[in-house]
Coordinates of C-alpha atoms in Angstrom, one line a residue:
Chain A
X1 CA 16.2 -21.1 -71.2
X2 CA 15.6 -18.0 -68.9
X3 CA 13.7 -20.8 -66.5
X4 CA 17.2 -22.0 -64.8
X5 CA 18.0 -18.3 -64.0
X6 CA 14.7 -17.5 -62.8
X7 CA 15.0 -20.5 -60.7
X8 CA 17.6 -19.7 -58.6
X9 CA 17.3 -15.6 -58.7
X10 CA 13.8 -16.9 -56.9
X11 CA 15.7 -19.5 -54.3
X12 CA 18.3 -16.5 -53.4
X13 CA 14.8 -14.2 -52.5
X14 CA 13.3 -16.9 -50.8
X15 CA 15.9 -17.4 -48.6
X16 CA 17.2 -13.8 -48.2
X17 CA 13.1 -12.8 -47.3
X18 CA 13.5 -15.9 -44.8
X19 CA 16.1 -14.9 -42.8
X20 CA 14.7 -11.0 -42.6
X21 CA 11.6 -13.8 -41.4
X22 CA 13.6 -14.4 -38.7
X23 CA 15.2 -11.1 -38.3
X24 CA 11.6 -9.7 -37.6
X25 CA 10.5 -12.2 -34.7
X26 CA 13.6 -11.8 -32.7
X27 CA 12.8 -8.4 -33.4
X28 CA 9.1 -8.4 -32.6
X29 CA 10.2 -11.1 -28.9
X30 CA 13.3 -8.2 -28.7
X31 CA 10.6 -5.7 -28.4
X32 CA 7.9 -7.0 -26.6
X33 CA 10.3 -7.8 -23.7
X34 CA 11.4 -4.4 -23.5
X35 CA 8.5 -3.1 -23.9
X36 CA 7.2 -5.6 -20.6
X37 CA 9.7 -5.1 -18.5
X38 CA 9.4 -1.3 -19.4
X39 CA 5.9 -1.0 -18.1
X40 CA 7.0 -3.8 -14.5
X41 CA 9.5 -1.0 -13.6
X42 CA 6.6 1.6 -13.8
X43 CA 5.3 -0.1 -11.8
X44 CA 7.8 -0.8 -9.1
X45 CA 8.8 2.7 -9.2
X46 CA 5.0 3.3 -8.0
X47 CA 5.3 0.6 -5.4
X48 CA 9.3 2.5 -4.4
X49 CA 7.6 6.7 -4.8
X50 CA 3.7 6.0 -4.7
X51 CA 0.8 4.9 -7.2
X52 CA -0.7 9.1 -8.6
X53 CA 3.3 10.1 -8.2
X54 CA 3.9 7.8 -11.7
X55 CA 1.2 8.5 -14.0
X56 CA -0.6 10.7 -16.0
X57 CA -0.8 13.3 -13.9
X58 CA 2.4 13.7 -14.5
X59 CA 2.9 15.1 -18.0
X60 CA 1.3 17.4 -20.1
X61 CA -1.5 16.7 -22.6
X62 CA 0.2 18.4 -25.8
X63 CA 4.2 17.6 -25.4
X64 CA 7.1 18.1 -27.8
X65 CA 8.1 14.6 -29.5
X66 CA 12.2 14.4 -28.3
X67 CA 12.6 11.5 -31.4
X68 CA 11.5 12.0 -34.7
X69 CA 11.3 9.1 -37.0
X70 CA 12.7 9.3 -40.4
X71 CA 13.3 7.8 -43.9
X72 CA 15.2 7.8 -46.9
X73 CA 15.8 6.1 -50.2
X74 CA 18.3 3.3 -50.2
X75 CA 19.7 2.8 -53.8
X76 CA 17.9 -0.3 -54.4
X77 CA 14.4 1.9 -54.1
X78 CA 13.7 0.5 -50.5
X79 CA 12.8 2.6 -48.2
X80 CA 14.6 2.1 -44.4
X81 CA 12.7 3.9 -41.5
X82 CA 15.5 5.4 -38.5
X83 CA 14.3 7.1 -35.5
X84 CA 16.4 10.1 -34.9
X85 CA 17.2 12.3 -31.0
X86 CA 16.1 16.0 -31.5
X87 CA 19.1 17.4 -30.4
X88 CA 21.2 15.5 -31.9
X89 CA 20.3 18.2 -34.3
X90 CA 21.4 21.3 -32.2
X91 CA 25.1 20.6 -31.9
X92 CA 25.2 21.8 -36.1
X93 CA 22.9 24.7 -35.4
X94 CA 25.3 25.7 -31.8
X95 CA 28.7 25.0 -32.9
X96 CA 30.0 28.1 -35.3
X97 CA 27.7 30.3 -32.5
X98 CA 30.0 28.6 -29.6
X99 CA 33.2 29.5 -31.0
X100 CA 31.4 33.5 -31.4
X101 CA 30.7 33.7 -28.1
X102 CA 34.0 32.5 -26.9
X103 CA 36.3 36.0 -28.8
X104 CA 34.1 37.8 -27.3
X105 CA 34.3 36.6 -23.7
X106 CA 35.9 38.8 -22.9
X107 CA 33.9 41.9 -23.1
X108 CA 29.9 41.3 -22.3
X109 CA 27.6 38.3 -22.0
X110 CA 26.7 38.3 -24.5
X111 CA 22.8 35.9 -24.6
X112 CA 22.5 32.7 -26.2
X113 CA 21.6 32.6 -29.6
X114 CA 17.8 31.8 -29.7
X115 CA 17.7 27.9 -30.6
X116 CA 15.3 25.4 -29.3
X117 CA 15.4 25.0 -25.7
X118 CA 17.2 22.2 -25.3
X119 CA 14.8 19.1 -24.6
X120 CA 13.9 18.4 -21.0
X121 CA 13.9 15.2 -20.2
X122 CA 11.0 13.5 -19.4
X123 CA 12.4 11.7 -16.8
X124 CA 12.3 15.4 -14.7
X125 CA 8.5 15.0 -15.5
X126 CA 8.7 12.2 -11.8
X127 CA 11.2 15.1 -10.1
X128 CA 14.7 15.2 -10.0
X129 CA 15.4 12.8 -7.7
X130 CA 14.1 9.5 -9.1
X131 CA 14.5 6.0 -7.8
X132 CA 16.3 2.9 -10.6
X133 CA 13.5 1.1 -11.3
X134 CA 11.7 4.7 -13.5
X135 CA 15.7 4.9 -15.2
X136 CA 15.1 1.3 -16.2
X137 CA 12.5 2.0 -17.2
X138 CA 13.2 4.7 -20.0
X139 CA 16.5 2.8 -21.3
X140 CA 13.8 -0.3 -21.5
X141 CA 11.2 2.3 -23.3
X142 CA 14.2 3.9 -25.7
X143 CA 15.8 0.5 -26.7
X144 CA 12.3 -0.5 -27.9
X145 CA 12.4 2.4 -29.6
X146 CA 15.0 1.8 -32.1
X147 CA 13.5 -2.0 -32.8
X148 CA 10.9 -0.5 -33.8
X149 CA 12.3 1.6 -36.1
X150 CA 14.3 -1.4 -37.3
X151 CA 11.1 -3.8 -37.1
X152 CA 9.3 -1.0 -40.4
X153 CA 12.9 -1.5 -42.5
X154 CA 12.7 -5.1 -42.5
X155 CA 8.2 -5.6 -43.0
X156 CA 9.6 -2.7 -45.5
X157 CA 12.3 -4.8 -47.0
X158 CA 9.9 -8.3 -46.1
X159 CA 7.5 -7.0 -48.5
X160 CA 9.1 -6.0 -51.1
X161 CA 10.7 -8.9 -51.1
X162 CA 7.4 -10.8 -51.2
X163 CA 6.6 -8.8 -54.6
X164 CA 9.1 -9.4 -56.6
X165 CA 8.8 -13.5 -55.6
X166 CA 5.1 -12.9 -56.8
X167 CA 6.3 -11.9 -60.6
X168 CA 9.1 -13.6 -60.3
X169 CA 6.4 -16.6 -60.3
X170 CA 4.4 -14.9 -63.4
X171 CA 7.6 -14.6 -65.7
X172 CA 7.8 -18.3 -64.8
X173 CA 4.8 -19.4 -65.2
X174 CA 5.3 -18.1 -68.4
X175 CA 8.0 -19.2 -69.2
X176 CA 6.9 -23.1 -68.5
X177 CA 4.4 -23.3 -71.2
X178 CA 6.1 -22.5 -73.6
X179 CA 8.6 -24.2 -72.7
X180 CA 6.8 -27.2 -72.6
Chain B
X1 CA 4.9 15.2 32.0
X2 CA 4.5 12.9 34.4
X3 CA 5.3 9.1 33.6
X4 CA 3.0 7.2 34.2
X5 CA 0.6 6.5 31.3
X6 CA -1.7 3.3 32.3
X7 CA -3.0 5.7 34.8
X8 CA -4.5 8.4 33.1
X9 CA -4.1 7.4 28.8
X10 CA -7.4 5.9 29.5
X11 CA -9.8 8.8 30.2
X12 CA -9.0 10.1 26.7
X13 CA -7.2 8.1 24.7
X14 CA -8.7 4.8 25.4
X15 CA -11.4 4.3 22.8
X16 CA -9.4 4.3 20.4
X17 CA -6.8 2.8 21.1
X18 CA -9.9 -0.7 21.4
X19 CA -10.4 0.7 17.7
X20 CA -7.4 1.2 16.2
X21 CA -6.2 -2.2 17.7
X22 CA -9.5 -4.3 16.4
X23 CA -8.9 -2.5 13.6
X24 CA -5.3 -3.8 13.1
X25 CA -7.0 -7.4 13.9
X26 CA -8.3 -7.1 10.4
X27 CA -5.6 -6.3 8.5
X28 CA -4.9 -8.5 5.5
X29 CA -3.3 -12.7 6.8
X30 CA -1.1 -14.2 5.1
X31 CA -2.8 -16.9 4.0
X32 CA -5.1 -13.6 2.3
X33 CA -1.9 -13.1 0.1
X34 CA -1.8 -16.5 -0.6
X35 CA -5.1 -16.4 -2.1
X36 CA -4.7 -13.5 -3.9
X37 CA -1.6 -13.9 -5.9
X38 CA -3.4 -17.0 -7.4
X39 CA -6.0 -14.7 -9.7
X40 CA -5.7 -14.9 -12.5
X41 CA -7.7 -11.1 -12.9
X42 CA -8.4 -8.1 -11.3
X43 CA -12.1 -9.3 -11.4
X44 CA -10.7 -12.0 -9.2
X45 CA -8.9 -10.3 -6.8
X46 CA -12.6 -8.0 -6.2
X47 CA -14.0 -11.3 -5.5
X48 CA -11.2 -12.1 -2.8
X49 CA -11.2 -8.8 -1.0
X50 CA -14.9 -9.2 -0.8
X51 CA -14.5 -12.0 2.0
X52 CA -11.8 -9.5 3.9
X53 CA -12.3 -6.7 6.0
X54 CA -12.2 -4.3 2.6
X55 CA -16.0 -5.6 1.9
X56 CA -18.0 -5.1 -1.4
X57 CA -16.0 -1.3 -1.2
X58 CA -15.5 -2.1 -5.4
X59 CA -18.9 -3.1 -5.4
X60 CA -20.1 0.5 -6.9
X61 CA -17.0 0.7 -9.5
X62 CA -17.8 0.5 -13.3
X63 CA -16.6 -2.3 -15.8
X64 CA -14.1 -2.7 -16.4
X65 CA -11.5 -2.5 -12.9
X66 CA -8.3 -1.4 -13.6
X67 CA -5.4 -0.7 -10.8
X68 CA -5.5 2.9 -10.2
X69 CA -9.6 2.5 -9.0
X70 CA -9.2 0.0 -6.4
X71 CA -6.3 1.6 -5.0
X72 CA -8.2 5.2 -4.7
X73 CA -11.2 3.4 -2.7
X74 CA -8.8 1.3 -0.9
X75 CA -7.7 5.2 -0.1
X76 CA -11.1 6.1 0.7
X77 CA -11.6 3.7 3.3
X78 CA -8.4 4.2 5.1
X79 CA -9.3 7.8 4.8
X80 CA -13.2 6.9 7.1
X81 CA -11.5 5.7 9.6
X82 CA -9.4 8.0 10.0
X83 CA -11.0 11.0 10.7
X84 CA -12.8 8.9 12.2
X85 CA -10.4 8.5 14.7
X86 CA -9.2 12.3 14.3
X87 CA -12.7 13.4 15.1
X88 CA -13.1 11.8 18.1
X89 CA -9.9 12.2 20.4
X90 CA -8.7 15.1 22.1
X91 CA -5.6 17.1 22.8
X92 CA -2.9 16.1 22.4
X93 CA -3.9 13.4 20.1
X94 CA -5.6 16.0 18.3
X95 CA -2.5 17.2 17.9
X96 CA -0.7 14.8 16.5
X97 CA -3.1 13.6 13.9
X98 CA -2.8 16.8 12.9
X99 CA 1.0 15.9 12.7
X100 CA 0.5 13.1 11.4
X101 CA -1.8 14.9 8.2
X102 CA 0.7 16.9 7.7
X103 CA 2.9 14.9 5.2
X104 CA -0.5 14.2 2.9
X105 CA -0.6 17.8 2.6
X106 CA 3.4 19.0 1.8
X107 CA 2.4 15.3 -0.8
X108 CA -0.8 17.3 -2.6
X109 CA 0.7 20.8 -2.1
X110 CA 3.7 20.1 -4.8
X111 CA 1.0 17.4 -6.8
X112 CA -0.6 20.7 -7.1
X113 CA 2.6 22.9 -7.6
X114 CA 3.7 20.6 -10.6
X115 CA -0.1 20.4 -12.4
X116 CA 0.0 24.1 -12.3
X117 CA 3.4 23.9 -14.5
X118 CA 2.4 21.7 -16.7
X119 CA -0.9 23.6 -17.1
X120 CA -3.6 20.8 -16.0
X121 CA -7.2 22.0 -14.1
X122 CA -7.3 22.7 -11.5
X123 CA -10.3 20.6 -10.7
X124 CA -8.2 17.0 -12.1
X125 CA -5.9 16.8 -9.8
X126 CA -7.5 18.0 -6.7
X127 CA -9.0 14.5 -8.0
X128 CA -6.2 12.9 -6.8
X129 CA -4.4 14.3 -4.4
X130 CA -4.3 12.0 -0.9
X131 CA -7.8 12.3 0.5
X132 CA -5.6 12.8 3.9
X133 CA -3.8 15.3 3.0
X134 CA -7.1 18.0 2.4
X135 CA -7.0 21.3 3.8
X136 CA -9.3 24.3 1.6
X137 CA -6.7 27.1 0.7
X138 CA -6.4 23.1 -1.5
X139 CA -7.6 25.1 -4.4
X140 CA -5.5 28.4 -4.6
X141 CA -2.1 26.6 -4.8
X142 CA -1.6 27.1 -8.3
X143 CA -2.2 30.4 -8.9
X144 CA 1.3 30.9 -6.4
X145 CA 4.9 31.9 -8.2
X146 CA 7.4 31.9 -6.0
X147 CA 7.6 29.5 -2.5
X148 CA 7.4 33.2 -0.9
X149 CA 4.1 34.1 -2.6
X150 CA 3.1 31.0 -1.9
X151 CA 2.9 31.1 2.0
X152 CA 2.4 34.8 2.1
X153 CA -1.3 34.2 -0.1
X154 CA -2.0 30.5 0.5
X155 CA -0.3 28.3 3.9
X156 CA -0.3 31.0 6.1
X157 CA -3.5 29.3 7.8
X158 CA -2.8 25.6 7.8
X159 CA -1.0 23.5 9.8
X160 CA 2.4 23.3 7.7
X161 CA 2.9 27.5 7.4
X162 CA 6.1 27.0 10.6
X163 CA 8.2 24.4 7.6
X164 CA 8.7 26.7 5.7
X165 CA 11.2 28.9 7.3
X166 CA 14.8 27.8 5.4
X167 CA 12.0 27.1 1.5
X168 CA 11.0 31.1 2.0
X169 CA 13.4 32.0 -1.5
X170 CA 12.7 33.7 -5.1
X171 CA 13.0 30.8 -7.2
X172 CA 10.4 30.5 -9.4
X173 CA 8.8 26.9 -8.8
X174 CA 10.5 25.7 -11.4
X175 CA 11.7 21.1 -10.8
X176 CA 14.3 21.7 -9.6
X177 CA 13.7 24.0 -6.8
X178 CA 9.8 22.4 -6.7
X179 CA 11.6 19.0 -6.3
X180 CA 14.2 21.4 -3.0
X181 CA 10.5 22.3 -1.4
X182 CA 9.3 19.0 -1.0
X183 CA 12.7 17.9 0.9
X184 CA 12.9 21.1 3.0
X185 CA 9.8 21.0 4.1
X186 CA 9.8 17.4 4.8
X187 CA 12.9 17.8 6.4
X188 CA 10.9 20.5 8.1
X189 CA 7.7 18.7 9.1
X190 CA 10.0 16.0 10.2
X191 CA 12.4 17.6 12.9
X192 CA 8.8 19.1 14.5
X193 CA 7.1 16.2 14.3
X194 CA 10.4 13.9 16.2
X195 CA 10.1 17.6 18.3
X196 CA 6.8 17.1 19.9
X197 CA 7.2 12.7 20.2
X198 CA 10.5 13.4 22.0
X199 CA 8.3 17.1 24.4
X200 CA 5.5 14.6 24.6
X201 CA 7.7 12.0 26.9
X202 CA 6.6 8.5 28.1
X203 CA 5.9 5.4 26.4
X204 CA 5.2 8.4 23.2
X205 CA 8.6 8.7 23.2
X206 CA 9.8 5.8 24.4
X207 CA 8.5 3.8 20.4
X208 CA 7.6 7.1 18.1
X209 CA 11.2 8.1 18.5
X210 CA 13.0 5.3 16.6
X211 CA 10.6 5.3 14.2
X212 CA 10.6 9.1 13.4
X213 CA 14.5 8.7 14.0
X214 CA 14.3 5.4 10.8
X215 CA 12.1 8.2 8.7
X216 CA 14.3 10.9 9.1
X217 CA 17.7 8.2 8.7
X218 CA 16.0 6.6 5.2
X219 CA 15.1 10.1 3.7
X220 CA 18.9 10.5 3.4
X221 CA 19.4 7.8 2.0
X222 CA 17.4 7.6 -0.6
X223 CA 18.1 11.1 -1.3
X224 CA 21.5 10.3 -1.4
X225 CA 21.2 7.2 -3.6
X226 CA 18.2 8.9 -6.0
X227 CA 20.7 12.3 -6.8
X228 CA 23.7 9.8 -8.4
X229 CA 23.7 11.4 -12.1
X230 CA 21.3 14.6 -10.9
X231 CA 22.0 18.3 -11.4
X232 CA 22.3 18.2 -7.4
X233 CA 24.9 19.4 -6.1
X234 CA 26.4 17.9 -2.8
X235 CA 25.9 21.1 -0.4
X236 CA 22.4 20.8 -1.6
X237 CA 21.7 17.7 -1.1
X238 CA 23.0 18.1 2.4
X239 CA 20.2 20.8 3.5
X240 CA 17.9 18.3 2.7
X241 CA 18.8 15.2 5.2
X242 CA 16.6 15.6 8.4
X243 CA 19.0 16.0 11.0
X244 CA 16.8 14.3 13.6
X245 CA 18.2 10.5 13.3
X246 CA 21.2 8.5 14.3
X247 CA 23.1 9.5 11.1
X248 CA 23.0 13.2 12.5
X249 CA 25.8 15.1 12.4
X250 CA 28.7 12.9 11.2
X251 CA 26.4 10.2 9.3
X252 CA 25.2 13.0 7.2
X253 CA 28.7 14.3 6.5
X254 CA 29.9 11.3 5.2
X255 CA 26.7 10.9 3.3
X256 CA 26.5 13.8 1.3
X257 CA 29.8 13.3 0.3
X258 CA 29.0 10.1 -1.3
X259 CA 29.7 9.6 -5.1
X260 CA 28.2 6.1 -5.2
X261 CA 26.3 3.3 -4.1
X262 CA 29.4 1.2 -2.7
X263 CA 30.1 4.4 -0.5
X264 CA 26.8 4.7 0.7
X265 CA 27.2 1.0 2.0
X266 CA 30.8 2.5 4.2
X267 CA 28.7 4.5 6.0
X268 CA 26.0 2.9 6.6
X269 CA 28.4 0.2 8.3
X270 CA 29.4 2.5 11.2
X271 CA 26.0 2.1 12.8
X272 CA 24.4 -0.7 14.0
X273 CA 21.3 -0.8 12.9
X274 CA 21.8 -0.1 8.9
X275 CA 24.7 -2.9 8.3
X276 CA 22.7 -5.8 8.4
X277 CA 20.4 -3.6 5.8
X278 CA 22.9 -2.9 3.6
X279 CA 23.7 -6.5 3.1
X280 CA 20.6 -7.7 2.5
X281 CA 20.2 -5.5 -0.5
X282 CA 20.4 -8.0 -3.4
X283 CA 22.5 -7.0 -6.3
X284 CA 21.6 -5.9 -9.8
X285 CA 17.6 -6.8 -11.0
X286 CA 18.0 -10.0 -9.3
X287 CA 17.1 -9.2 -5.3
X288 CA 15.7 -6.9 -3.3
X289 CA 16.3 -3.0 -3.6
X290 CA 17.1 -0.8 -0.9
X291 CA 13.3 0.1 -0.9
X292 CA 12.1 -2.3 -0.1
X293 CA 14.4 -3.8 2.9
X294 CA 13.9 0.1 4.5
X295 CA 9.7 -1.1 3.9
X296 CA 10.5 -4.7 5.9
X297 CA 12.2 -2.3 8.7
X298 CA 9.2 0.1 8.8
X299 CA 7.3 -2.5 9.5
X300 CA 8.7 -4.9 11.6
X301 CA 8.8 -1.4 13.7
X302 CA 5.6 -0.7 13.6
X303 CA 4.4 -3.8 14.4
X304 CA 6.3 -4.0 17.3
X305 CA 4.3 -0.7 18.5
X306 CA 1.7 -2.5 19.4
X307 CA 4.1 -4.8 21.6
X308 CA 3.6 -1.9 24.4
X309 CA -0.2 0.5 25.6
X310 CA -1.3 3.4 26.4
X311 CA 0.5 5.6 23.2
X312 CA 0.4 7.6 21.2
X313 CA 2.5 5.3 18.4
X314 CA 0.4 3.1 17.5
X315 CA -2.2 5.1 15.5
X316 CA 0.7 6.2 13.5
X317 CA 2.2 2.4 13.5
X318 CA -2.0 0.7 12.0
X319 CA -2.1 3.9 9.5
X320 CA 1.6 2.3 8.1
X321 CA 0.3 -0.9 8.2
X322 CA -2.5 -0.1 6.2
X323 CA -0.5 2.2 3.7
X324 CA 2.0 -1.3 3.8
X325 CA -1.0 -3.1 2.5
X326 CA -3.0 -1.5 0.0
X327 CA 1.3 -0.9 -1.6
X328 CA 0.7 -5.2 -1.8
X329 CA -2.6 -4.5 -3.0
X330 CA -1.0 -2.5 -5.7
X331 CA 1.0 -4.6 -6.3
X332 CA -0.2 -7.7 -6.4
X333 CA -3.0 -6.1 -9.2
X334 CA -0.5 -4.6 -11.3
X335 CA 2.0 -8.1 -11.5
X336 CA -1.7 -9.6 -12.4
X337 CA -3.4 -7.4 -14.3
X338 CA 0.4 -7.0 -16.7
X339 CA 0.6 -10.7 -16.7
X340 CA 4.8 -10.5 -15.0
X341 CA 3.6 -13.0 -12.3
X342 CA 8.0 -13.3 -11.9
X343 CA 7.9 -11.1 -9.5
X344 CA 4.9 -11.0 -7.8
X345 CA 5.8 -12.6 -4.5
X346 CA 8.1 -9.0 -3.7
X347 CA 5.2 -7.6 -1.4
X348 CA 5.7 -7.0 2.0
X349 CA 3.8 -9.5 4.5
X350 CA 2.1 -7.4 7.8
X351 CA 2.5 -10.9 10.6

């Protein structure tokens, strides 16, 4: 009958779900650790630089995002989430223009093509000479970003897995009374 | 100047020296720090601070209590004490106090300029400026586009005017140039302060000159350390080093060529004072950072300043010790509010 096949399917789905949950928990713990580390490094930077030098005074209230979130559909219909740095986009546009500039180098200094201005490193909001604790903080927060995107994808997979499992359970219930 | 400050110092400055020694006696003790470290919340910290000389300074603060409010109130208290000293001082102590406030003025000017760059309102930043560095022309700082604008329009009447010698250029003020401006202003200020103390002679020079030499060398080391991996060129870096320290001239030249921490350490090993400091720096994230080691050494020198009488160094030392105490309290408060207690004991006790 279809029931044993269904049961096997349910088992493998359950195992996959539990594996995903475990991974999600691990990533969540890692994200919490990174964010805590980041904030602590910011406190250390405040100790070294002075309490007013690392705070909301140093950045504008409106800012350009440096990292964007993208989603795409994978083959099994699930959405995948990832983060992309804004600067990673520009090389494709600048490439052909650069070659053109090189050829004309001997003549006049042509102005650069009006591409989007290179995104400023947020580290420079706090000055050029920043202590290493601030750099550590930036690195921790960056890692945290990647983890957050992975967690979002995992969460989508887990939700899908749960709905699949629910569907299979329904089918099994319908088959069981018939075979009894 | 005639040597023998013990004959005439007390005529003009005796009252204030007595007062500052009394203030120094009320700095937090090791027992106070132990009590603070055991607090669970910022409210507990507030209660513990009520038993110290701080008293009810947080009484008017609305809930919730934040670390930045604690910092602001402590700073206001220090400012009140400092203003009292300053208002009762006579020359040349008044000039000494003016020199002390210049460093805070420089910080405020840079804060205002950065704020202008970020398009923040002047009022928002003025509220956060250091009270010790207040001067009347502060609100006009944000209109300047270039350093010479800044000088001619705004700062020419302030005590910062003489420090602008090397900083006049037509570059627009962006981040790199603001940082360079800050460091060049500070360099001129430190060298002028050093010269003032040296010319004053007597016990003041004996106490203040080593302290200011250490400050100059410390700035050179920290600028070098923080410039690794940035766009600051080695020549630019060399122009930022103050020249009134022990490192001048050979050490500074070697330091300008350093490219990593080990090369910096090798430069420091030529100097008997700095070799043990660099040896105390821990590796990686476990041990002390270079800044911690420098703060500790600064505290030691400031505490020793109180062993001599009849000099102005006690006022400088008291202010710096009070600032270290504020840094300690803010550090403990941040560790408590972030519930990250592993490094809560990294404060520097003032013995």
